Short mmCIF file of C-alpha atoms in Angstrom, two decimals:
data_model
loop_
_atom_site.label_atom_id
_atom_site.label_comp_id
_atom_site.label_asym_id
_atom_site.label_seq_id
_atom_site.Cartn_x
_atom_site.Cartn_y
_atom_site.Cartn_z
CA MET A 11 144.01 41.23 149.91
CA PRO A 12 144.91 41.21 146.11
CA PRO A 13 143.76 44.10 143.94
CA PRO A 14 140.55 43.57 141.80
CA ILE A 15 140.88 42.50 138.15
CA THR A 16 139.78 45.17 135.70
CA THR A 17 138.33 44.52 132.20
CA SER A 18 140.08 47.39 130.50
CA ALA A 19 143.57 46.00 130.34
CA SER A 20 146.11 47.87 128.28
CA PRO A 21 147.23 46.25 124.97
CA PRO A 22 150.42 44.25 124.96
CA PRO A 23 153.51 45.75 123.51
CA PRO A 24 153.81 45.60 119.69
CA ALA A 25 156.73 43.29 119.84
CA LEU A 26 154.52 40.55 121.26
CA LEU A 27 151.92 40.54 118.27
CA PRO A 28 152.46 38.19 115.27
CA HIS A 29 153.00 39.69 111.83
CA LEU A 30 149.59 39.40 109.95
CA PRO A 31 148.74 40.47 106.37
CA PRO A 32 146.37 43.40 105.97
CA PRO A 33 142.63 42.46 105.57
CA PRO A 34 141.04 42.63 102.08
CA ALA A 35 139.40 45.85 101.05
CA ALA A 36 135.96 44.19 100.48
CA ALA A 37 134.68 40.86 101.76
CA SER A 38 133.77 38.24 99.11
CA THR A 39 131.67 35.07 99.50
CA VAL A 40 132.88 33.55 96.18
CA PRO A 41 135.52 30.84 96.65
CA THR A 42 138.84 31.19 94.98
CA ALA A 43 138.66 30.04 91.36
CA PRO A 44 140.78 27.11 90.24
CA VAL A 45 143.44 27.48 87.60
CA ALA A 46 141.16 26.23 84.77
CA ALA A 47 138.43 28.70 85.67
CA THR A 48 140.99 31.49 85.90
CA SER A 49 142.16 30.72 82.38
CA MET A 50 138.55 31.19 81.21
CA GLY A 51 138.41 34.65 82.66
CA LEU A 52 136.57 33.87 85.91
CA THR A 53 137.44 36.33 88.61
CA ALA A 54 136.31 36.34 92.17
CA GLY A 55 134.65 39.71 91.86
CA GLY A 56 132.45 38.87 88.78
CA GLY A 57 131.45 35.31 89.66
CA GLY A 58 127.67 35.86 89.73
CA LYS A 59 127.65 37.52 86.34
CA THR A 60 129.84 34.80 84.83
CA VAL A 61 127.60 31.98 86.08
CA ALA A 62 124.57 33.68 84.54
CA THR A 63 126.48 34.00 81.28
CA LEU A 64 127.37 30.33 81.32
CA LEU A 65 123.77 29.32 81.98
CA ASP A 66 122.61 31.54 79.15
CA GLN A 67 125.18 30.00 76.82
CA TYR A 68 124.07 26.51 77.86
CA GLN A 69 120.44 27.38 77.18
CA ARG A 70 121.31 28.83 73.80
CA ALA A 71 123.29 25.71 72.94
CA ARG A 72 120.39 23.41 73.82
CA LEU A 73 117.99 25.53 71.81
CA ALA A 74 120.36 25.75 68.85
CA PHE A 75 120.82 21.97 68.85
CA ALA A 76 117.09 21.20 68.94
CA GLN A 77 116.26 23.83 66.33
CA GLY A 78 119.11 22.68 64.12
CA ILE A 79 117.90 19.08 64.14
CA ALA A 80 114.34 20.27 63.44
CA ASP A 81 115.53 22.37 60.49
CA CYS A 82 117.61 19.52 59.09
CA ALA A 83 114.68 17.13 59.43
CA ALA A 84 112.54 19.49 57.36
CA ARG A 85 114.84 19.20 54.32
CA GLU A 86 115.25 16.06 52.29
CA ALA A 87 119.03 15.95 51.90
CA PRO A 88 119.98 16.45 55.58
CA LEU A 89 117.13 14.19 56.61
CA GLU A 90 118.67 11.31 54.71
CA HIS A 91 121.83 11.72 56.79
CA LEU A 92 119.80 11.88 59.99
CA ALA A 93 118.05 8.66 58.97
CA ALA A 94 121.35 6.79 58.94
CA PRO A 95 121.63 4.31 61.83
CA ALA A 96 124.62 6.01 63.45
CA ALA A 97 123.10 9.49 63.29
CA ARG A 98 119.67 8.55 64.59
CA ALA A 99 121.20 6.48 67.39
CA ALA A 100 123.02 9.60 68.55
CA VAL A 101 120.31 12.21 67.97
CA VAL A 102 117.23 10.65 69.60
CA PRO A 103 118.82 10.08 73.05
CA LEU A 104 120.01 13.70 73.03
CA LEU A 105 116.57 15.06 72.14
CA ARG A 106 114.72 12.97 74.71
CA PRO A 107 115.76 14.88 77.87
CA LEU A 108 115.11 18.18 76.11
CA LEU A 109 111.39 17.33 76.07
CA LEU A 110 111.37 18.04 79.81
CA ASP A 111 113.67 21.05 79.65
CA GLN A 112 112.95 24.04 81.87
CA VAL A 113 112.87 26.32 78.83
CA VAL A 114 109.66 26.01 76.81
CA ALA A 115 111.33 26.98 73.54
CA VAL A 116 113.76 24.07 73.93
CA GLN A 117 110.89 21.68 74.66
CA GLN A 118 108.99 22.83 71.60
CA ALA A 119 112.01 22.54 69.29
CA ALA A 120 112.79 19.05 70.59
CA ALA A 121 109.20 17.85 70.06
CA LEU A 122 109.16 19.35 66.58
CA ALA A 123 112.46 17.70 65.70
CA LEU A 124 111.27 14.29 66.88
CA GLY A 125 108.00 14.73 65.00
CA ARG A 126 109.75 15.55 61.76
CA LEU A 127 112.09 12.62 62.17
CA ALA A 128 109.19 10.24 62.86
CA ASN A 129 107.21 11.62 59.95
CA HIS A 130 109.94 10.68 57.48
CA SER A 131 109.54 6.90 57.49
CA PRO A 132 108.17 4.01 59.55
CA GLN A 133 111.72 2.97 60.40
CA LEU A 134 112.59 6.35 61.88
CA ALA A 135 109.25 6.48 63.69
CA ALA A 136 109.91 3.06 65.22
CA HIS A 137 113.37 4.21 66.31
CA VAL A 138 111.88 7.31 67.94
CA VAL A 139 109.40 5.14 69.82
CA ALA A 140 112.18 2.79 70.87
CA GLY A 141 113.94 5.80 72.37
CA ASP A 142 111.24 5.93 75.06
CA VAL A 143 110.08 9.43 74.15
CA LEU A 144 106.33 8.77 74.17
CA PRO A 145 105.86 9.23 77.94
CA HIS A 146 107.69 12.55 77.75
CA ILE A 147 105.60 13.75 74.80
CA VAL A 148 102.31 12.73 76.40
CA TYR A 149 103.31 14.42 79.64
CA SER A 150 104.09 17.61 77.74
CA LEU A 151 100.54 17.82 76.39
CA ASP A 152 99.57 19.15 79.81
CA SER A 153 101.85 22.15 79.32
CA PRO A 154 100.25 25.60 79.52
CA ASN A 155 102.20 26.66 76.43
CA ARG A 156 100.06 26.27 73.31
CA PHE A 157 103.01 26.10 70.92
CA TYR A 158 104.54 23.22 72.84
CA LYS A 159 101.22 21.35 72.85
CA LYS A 160 100.89 21.77 69.09
CA SER A 161 104.39 20.39 68.53
CA ALA A 162 103.75 17.48 70.88
CA ALA A 163 100.48 16.58 69.14
CA PHE A 164 102.27 16.79 65.80
CA ALA A 165 104.91 14.35 67.04
CA LEU A 166 102.21 11.88 68.12
CA ARG A 167 100.51 12.20 64.76
CA ALA A 168 103.78 11.67 62.90
CA ILE A 169 104.39 8.46 64.83
CA ALA A 170 100.85 7.09 64.55
CA ARG A 171 100.37 7.71 60.85
CA HIS A 172 102.63 4.94 59.60
CA SER A 173 101.13 1.68 60.86
CA PRO A 174 98.63 0.18 63.31
CA GLU A 175 101.50 -1.06 65.46
CA LEU A 176 102.94 2.42 65.96
CA ALA A 177 99.48 3.86 66.53
CA HIS A 178 98.88 1.20 69.16
CA ARG A 179 102.09 2.24 70.93
CA VAL A 180 100.77 5.80 71.02
CA VAL A 181 97.51 4.59 72.55
CA GLU A 182 99.39 2.48 75.11
CA ALA A 183 101.21 5.63 76.23
CA HIS A 184 97.82 7.09 77.26
CA ALA A 185 98.01 9.70 74.52
CA VAL A 186 94.32 9.51 73.62
CA ASP A 187 93.14 10.96 76.93
CA ALA A 188 95.71 13.74 76.70
CA LEU A 189 94.67 14.53 73.13
CA CYS A 190 91.01 14.63 74.16
CA ALA A 191 91.95 17.16 76.82
CA CYS A 192 93.61 19.24 74.11
CA LEU A 193 90.30 19.28 72.19
CA GLN A 194 88.95 21.39 75.05
CA ASP A 195 91.76 23.94 74.80
CA PHE A 196 90.93 27.56 74.06
CA ASP A 197 93.43 27.74 71.21
CA ALA A 198 92.10 26.56 67.84
CA GLY A 199 95.55 25.43 66.71
CA VAL A 200 95.87 23.07 69.67
CA LYS A 201 92.42 21.62 68.96
CA GLU A 202 93.33 21.15 65.32
CA SER A 203 96.59 19.35 66.07
CA ALA A 204 94.84 17.08 68.57
CA ALA A 205 91.98 16.27 66.17
CA TRP A 206 94.45 15.46 63.42
CA ALA A 207 96.40 13.12 65.68
CA LEU A 208 93.21 11.34 66.75
CA GLY A 209 92.22 10.91 63.11
CA TYR A 210 95.55 9.34 62.24
CA ILE A 211 95.19 6.93 65.14
CA ALA A 212 91.60 6.01 64.28
CA LYS A 213 92.16 5.38 60.60
CA HIS A 214 94.08 2.12 61.02
CA THR A 215 91.86 -0.41 62.77
CA MET A 216 88.52 -0.80 64.47
CA ASP A 217 90.13 -1.38 67.87
CA LEU A 218 92.06 1.87 67.70
CA ALA A 219 88.91 3.71 66.66
CA HIS A 220 87.05 2.16 69.60
CA ALA A 221 89.76 3.42 71.95
CA ILE A 222 89.14 6.96 70.75
CA VAL A 223 85.36 6.63 71.04
CA ASP A 224 85.68 5.18 74.54
CA ALA A 225 87.81 8.15 75.56
CA GLY A 226 84.92 10.49 74.75
CA ALA A 227 86.48 12.18 71.74
CA VAL A 228 83.44 12.09 69.44
CA PRO A 229 81.32 14.79 71.16
CA LEU A 230 84.39 17.03 71.32
CA LEU A 231 85.06 16.53 67.60
CA VAL A 232 81.43 17.35 66.84
CA MET A 233 81.78 20.58 68.80
CA CYS A 234 84.84 21.44 66.72
CA LEU A 235 82.68 21.24 63.58
CA GLU A 236 80.96 24.43 64.70
CA GLU A 237 84.12 26.43 65.36
CA PRO A 238 84.80 29.42 63.09
CA GLU A 239 88.23 28.20 61.91
CA VAL A 240 87.90 26.40 58.57
CA SER A 241 90.98 24.25 59.06
CA LEU A 242 89.72 23.01 62.44
CA ARG A 243 86.35 22.05 60.97
CA ARG A 244 88.08 20.32 58.09
CA ILE A 245 90.30 18.19 60.32
CA SER A 246 87.42 17.37 62.68
CA ALA A 247 85.26 16.15 59.80
CA SER A 248 88.20 14.08 58.60
CA ALA A 249 88.63 12.48 62.03
CA LEU A 250 84.91 11.66 62.27
CA SER A 251 85.11 10.06 58.83
CA ASP A 252 88.04 7.91 59.96
CA LEU A 253 86.04 6.81 62.99
CA ALA A 254 82.81 6.03 61.15
CA LYS A 255 84.31 4.01 58.32
CA HIS A 256 85.17 0.91 60.34
CA SER A 257 81.83 -0.45 61.51
CA ALA A 258 78.16 0.30 61.99
CA GLN A 259 78.69 0.54 65.75
CA LEU A 260 81.30 3.27 65.39
CA ALA A 261 79.21 5.08 62.80
CA GLN A 262 76.25 4.92 65.18
CA ALA A 263 78.40 6.50 67.90
CA VAL A 264 79.13 9.38 65.53
CA VAL A 265 75.42 9.76 64.76
CA ASP A 266 74.47 9.59 68.45
CA ALA A 267 76.88 12.44 69.15
CA GLY A 268 74.85 14.64 66.80
CA ALA A 269 77.37 14.83 63.97
CA VAL A 270 74.97 14.55 61.02
CA ALA A 271 73.39 18.01 61.26
CA PRO A 272 76.71 19.91 61.51
CA LEU A 273 78.18 17.85 58.68
CA VAL A 274 75.20 18.57 56.43
CA ALA A 275 75.46 22.26 57.32
CA LEU A 276 79.06 22.25 56.09
CA LEU A 277 77.82 21.47 52.57
CA ALA A 278 77.03 25.17 52.23
CA SER A 279 80.65 26.14 52.88
CA THR A 280 82.69 27.94 50.26
CA ASP A 281 85.80 25.91 51.08
CA ALA A 282 86.12 22.98 48.68
CA LYS A 283 88.29 20.84 50.95
CA LEU A 284 85.89 21.30 53.84
CA LYS A 285 82.96 20.23 51.67
CA ARG A 286 84.89 17.17 50.48
CA GLN A 287 85.58 16.06 54.01
CA ALA A 288 82.01 16.67 55.16
CA ILE A 289 80.52 14.70 52.25
CA CYS A 290 83.04 11.90 52.76
CA ALA A 291 82.14 11.67 56.45
CA LEU A 292 78.44 11.43 55.60
CA ALA A 293 79.20 8.70 53.06
CA GLN A 294 81.19 6.73 55.63
CA ILE A 295 78.25 6.91 58.02
CA ALA A 296 75.65 5.94 55.42
CA ARG A 297 77.52 2.98 53.97
CA HIS A 298 76.94 0.51 56.83
CA SER A 299 73.17 0.00 57.16
CA VAL A 300 69.72 1.19 56.20
CA ASP A 301 69.22 2.88 59.56
CA LEU A 302 72.41 4.88 59.28
CA ALA A 303 71.64 5.88 55.71
CA GLU A 304 68.20 7.03 56.80
CA ALA A 305 69.80 9.01 59.65
CA VAL A 306 71.94 10.83 57.10
CA VAL A 307 68.95 11.50 54.85
CA ASP A 308 66.88 12.72 57.80
CA GLY A 309 69.52 15.36 58.45
CA ASP A 310 67.99 17.48 55.67
CA LEU A 311 70.44 16.08 53.13
CA PHE A 312 68.24 16.63 50.09
CA PRO A 313 68.23 18.70 48.00
CA ARG A 314 71.29 20.60 49.24
CA VAL A 315 73.64 17.69 48.52
CA LEU A 316 72.82 17.88 44.80
CA VAL A 317 74.39 21.33 44.65
CA GLY A 318 77.72 19.55 44.97
CA PHE A 319 77.45 18.41 41.35
CA LYS A 320 77.71 22.06 40.29
CA ASP A 321 80.80 22.77 42.35
CA MET A 322 83.94 23.91 40.58
CA ASP A 323 86.03 21.37 42.48
CA GLY A 324 86.13 17.93 40.89
CA GLY A 325 86.67 16.23 44.23
CA VAL A 326 83.44 17.69 45.61
CA ARG A 327 81.50 16.44 42.59
CA ARG A 328 82.97 12.96 42.88
CA GLN A 329 82.34 12.70 46.62
CA THR A 330 78.74 13.76 46.02
CA ALA A 331 78.34 10.80 43.67
CA VAL A 332 79.96 8.54 46.30
CA LEU A 333 77.47 9.69 48.94
CA LEU A 334 74.48 9.07 46.67
CA CYS A 335 75.88 5.63 45.85
CA GLU A 336 76.19 4.73 49.53
CA VAL A 337 72.64 5.90 50.24
CA ALA A 338 71.02 4.26 47.22
CA LYS A 339 72.40 0.76 47.72
CA HIS A 340 70.48 -0.10 50.90
CA SER A 341 66.76 -0.25 50.09
CA PRO A 342 64.13 0.48 47.42
CA ASP A 343 62.74 3.31 49.55
CA LEU A 344 66.05 5.13 49.64
CA ALA A 345 66.53 4.56 45.92
CA GLN A 346 63.05 5.95 45.30
CA LEU A 347 63.93 8.96 47.43
CA LEU A 348 66.89 9.67 45.18
CA VAL A 349 64.67 9.45 42.11
CA ASN A 350 62.08 11.79 43.63
CA SER A 351 64.72 14.33 44.61
CA GLY A 352 66.18 14.54 41.11
CA ALA A 353 69.39 12.71 41.94
CA VAL A 354 69.15 10.42 38.90
CA ALA A 355 69.25 13.31 36.45
CA ALA A 356 72.12 14.90 38.39
CA LEU A 357 74.09 11.64 38.32
CA ILE A 358 73.55 11.25 34.59
CA ASP A 359 74.66 14.83 33.91
CA PHE A 360 77.74 14.30 36.04
CA LEU A 361 78.50 11.07 34.20
CA GLY A 362 78.35 12.84 30.87
CA GLU A 363 80.44 15.83 31.93
CA SER A 364 83.18 14.08 33.91
CA ARG A 365 86.16 12.21 32.57
CA GLY A 366 88.33 9.59 34.18
CA ALA A 367 87.65 6.27 35.85
CA THR A 368 87.99 7.65 39.37
CA ALA A 369 85.29 10.26 38.87
CA ARG A 370 82.86 8.14 36.87
CA PHE A 371 82.93 4.94 38.89
CA PRO A 372 80.67 6.01 41.81
CA ALA A 373 78.09 7.53 39.47
CA VAL A 374 77.93 4.34 37.41
CA MET A 375 77.46 2.24 40.53
CA ALA A 376 74.82 4.58 41.94
CA LEU A 377 72.72 4.25 38.79
CA GLY A 378 73.10 0.48 38.95
CA TYR A 379 71.94 0.33 42.55
CA ILE A 380 68.91 2.46 41.79
CA ALA A 381 67.93 0.42 38.74
CA ALA A 382 68.44 -2.93 40.47
CA PHE A 383 65.54 -2.73 42.92
CA SER A 384 62.50 -2.54 40.64
CA GLU A 385 61.41 -2.05 37.07
CA THR A 386 59.95 1.34 37.98
CA LEU A 387 63.28 2.59 39.22
CA ALA A 388 65.04 1.13 36.19
CA LEU A 389 62.52 2.90 33.99
CA ALA A 390 63.37 6.16 35.74
CA VAL A 391 66.99 5.72 34.68
CA LEU A 392 65.89 4.99 31.11
CA VAL A 393 63.57 7.99 30.97
CA ALA A 394 66.34 10.25 32.27
CA LYS A 395 68.45 9.13 29.29
CA GLY A 396 71.00 7.29 31.35
CA VAL A 397 71.99 4.72 28.72
CA PRO A 398 74.00 6.99 26.35
CA PRO A 399 76.41 8.19 29.07
CA LEU A 400 76.86 4.59 30.21
CA MET A 401 77.65 3.57 26.66
CA ASP A 402 80.17 6.39 26.45
CA VAL A 403 81.87 5.13 29.60
CA LEU A 404 81.94 1.64 28.16
CA ALA A 405 83.56 2.90 24.97
CA THR A 406 86.05 5.46 26.29
CA GLU A 407 87.29 4.22 29.65
CA SER A 408 90.14 1.74 29.73
CA GLU A 409 89.96 0.78 33.42
CA PRO A 410 88.54 -2.77 33.66
CA ALA A 411 86.82 -2.02 36.96
CA VAL A 412 84.82 0.82 35.42
CA LYS A 413 83.91 -1.25 32.37
CA ALA A 414 82.71 -4.04 34.65
CA ALA A 415 80.62 -1.61 36.68
CA CYS A 416 79.11 -0.15 33.53
CA ALA A 417 78.21 -3.57 32.13
CA TRP A 418 76.65 -4.53 35.47
CA THR A 419 74.60 -1.32 35.59
CA LEU A 420 73.30 -1.86 32.06
CA GLY A 421 72.35 -5.38 33.06
CA GLN A 422 70.37 -4.09 36.05
CA ILE A 423 68.50 -1.67 33.82
CA GLY A 424 67.51 -4.27 31.24
CA ARG A 425 66.83 -7.31 33.41
CA HIS A 426 63.32 -6.47 34.59
CA SER A 427 61.17 -6.95 31.46
CA PRO A 428 61.31 -7.30 27.69
CA ASP A 429 60.54 -3.59 27.37
CA HIS A 430 63.60 -2.70 29.41
CA ALA A 431 65.76 -5.03 27.33
CA LYS A 432 64.33 -3.57 24.14
CA ALA A 433 65.22 -0.06 25.29
CA LEU A 434 68.80 -1.16 25.75
CA ALA A 435 68.84 -2.87 22.38
CA ALA A 436 67.75 0.39 20.77
CA HIS A 437 71.02 1.93 21.94
CA ALA A 438 73.11 -0.94 20.50
CA VAL A 439 74.10 -2.14 23.94
CA LEU A 440 74.14 -5.83 23.07
CA PRO A 441 76.66 -5.63 20.20
CA LYS A 442 78.96 -3.53 22.36
CA LEU A 443 78.79 -6.01 25.24
CA LEU A 444 79.34 -8.90 22.84
CA ALA A 445 82.41 -7.16 21.40
CA LEU A 446 83.83 -6.70 24.88
CA LEU A 447 83.07 -10.31 25.71
CA THR A 448 85.03 -11.60 22.73
CA GLN A 449 88.08 -9.46 23.44
CA PRO A 450 91.08 -11.26 25.00
CA ALA A 451 90.93 -9.12 28.13
CA ALA A 452 87.18 -9.49 28.53
CA ALA A 453 87.38 -12.26 31.10
CA THR A 454 87.65 -9.71 33.91
CA THR A 455 84.47 -7.94 32.85
CA THR A 456 82.64 -11.22 32.35
CA ARG A 457 83.49 -12.43 35.83
CA ALA A 458 82.33 -9.17 37.38
CA THR A 459 78.88 -9.54 35.84
CA SER A 460 78.41 -13.28 36.07
CA PRO A 461 75.97 -14.84 38.58
CA GLY A 462 77.34 -15.75 41.96
CA THR A 463 79.98 -13.05 42.12
CA SER A 464 80.02 -9.65 43.68
CA PRO A 465 78.81 -6.84 41.46
CA SER A 466 81.69 -4.75 42.68
CA PRO A 467 84.54 -4.30 40.20
CA ALA A 468 86.82 -3.71 43.17
CA ARG A 469 87.85 -7.37 43.02
CA ASN A 470 89.42 -6.81 39.65
CA GLY A 471 91.30 -3.64 40.37
CA SER A 472 91.39 -0.61 42.57
CA ILE A 473 91.08 3.00 41.57
CA LYS A 474 93.68 5.22 43.11
CA LYS A 475 92.49 8.39 44.74
CA PRO A 476 94.30 11.63 44.06
CA ILE A 477 96.31 13.04 46.93
CA SER A 478 96.35 16.77 47.36
CA ALA A 479 98.38 19.09 49.49
CA SER A 480 97.78 19.39 53.19
CA PRO A 481 94.55 21.19 54.07
CA ARG A 482 96.50 23.68 56.12
CA GLY A 483 100.06 24.80 56.65
CA ASP A 484 101.69 22.11 58.73
CA ASP A 485 104.28 22.81 61.37
CA GLY A 486 107.11 21.36 59.36
CA ALA A 487 105.79 17.96 58.40
CA ASN A 488 105.62 16.91 54.78
CA ALA A 489 102.72 14.55 55.40
CA SER A 490 100.38 13.90 52.51
CA TYR A 491 96.72 14.52 52.95
CA GLU A 492 94.07 12.77 50.87
CA ALA A 493 91.61 15.03 49.16
CA ASP A 494 88.76 12.59 48.82
CA SER A 495 89.10 10.70 52.07
CA PRO A 496 91.14 11.24 55.18
CA SER A 497 92.19 7.63 55.33
CA THR A 498 95.29 6.47 53.51
CA THR A 499 93.70 3.48 51.85
CA THR A 500 93.88 3.48 48.06
CA THR A 501 90.41 2.20 47.41
CA SER A 502 87.60 4.72 47.37
CA THR A 503 84.42 4.53 49.40
CA SER A 504 82.49 3.52 46.36
CA ASN A 505 84.97 0.81 45.43
CA ALA A 506 84.88 -0.93 48.79
CA ASP A 507 82.01 -3.07 49.98
CA VAL A 508 79.77 -2.30 47.02
CA ARG A 509 76.79 -4.58 47.39
CA VAL A 510 73.24 -4.56 46.12
CA LYS A 511 70.98 -5.49 49.00
CA GLY A 512 67.80 -5.84 47.01
CA PRO A 513 66.43 -8.99 45.43
CA SER A 514 67.97 -8.04 42.11
CA ALA A 515 71.54 -8.57 43.22
CA PRO A 516 73.32 -10.96 40.89
#
């Protein structure tokens, strides 16, 4: 019987073992670096630290690139180079993926850079849109970071401001719903950026304004009117004005959302730009119909609106005259209300104190609308000594549109009876009108006051509105902001659609 096999066998002799190298002192899970990595200083022992360093360098490079483009786009000289076809074709595709970067600072810088590029010109804005960045920007509005949301809303505003076509592309990207969600954000800066973007979209066409109303933005904008931040209230009033100006239906939507009372309350503000925007919004609501004008008046408009004529800011005084003009033109009852509230005397004082066609035009038209409805209302203008300031306008202003408006207003005052005509003759109105009629350039004024034509001098020329600085510090954009109206049209509220709706219309 063979002996049993034991498990503790003795080791073989040393001569039978192969020659092996000694084991490493410490085990490492990092693979051996290639020659290129070794030349960069990568060692097997410090691999984890080196990878973190490389990732940090990559992040810094992305951030430096996005911030550098944003800084260049904020200055005129580098921006001209960025606007070149070769440069913009290279920059926009590189910025696009950074909008979805894992680092929020990189996302914000990329959105800001694209916004500043788009803000420069319609051509650059169209190129940015062609780069398919709108879905990325709209998606980023859902970010929890408030700074990123502000930059994204700024980029949308910069694209939409240039033309209805670009604004329509923004709407097609479902940006309106995302901007409405931003109006419910806790941060006032996010709300302000969203309201400003919505205003720039709404200003272009009625269809774009309807898209914003259908998205439910109006009640949210009305709520923003009651926020403590002045800049937010200013931008919200501007957006509501841009919505209401297009049609009676849109203006009615603004009224139904309860905007009149907060807008009237803003007339007591100490901020001149805020008062301008509030008065302009009320004028845009009142201009469309008798019912809307009555809704504005029923919001406790008088007598607090007349305080605007004593404001130190010329834009506030002018917009007050515009609002009275838009209210007075609709019906004899509204014109009588202005007379009873003392608005005629305030308009005449403003006409005598102000200078310049832009400031005087709405006051001249307002007096003409009031006087056109009845001989009693025309007599109220005469009794308030309204003819001498009108004669001064006729003699000193060189703008044909203002001269035409003044001649039309004098005609509405004197047309009712021989007594009214005699009162005008006592102020030597007829010789002055005859002298203007015989001048070579008098054909424009004659056409504006002849039967069968519109009483509005807007057909013969437009009055440019002054453009002031932005109502708040923008996040890098050099966008202009209109002092008298948030829209970018060059014709004032009083110049557009001026019609006498009473039987005395020529």
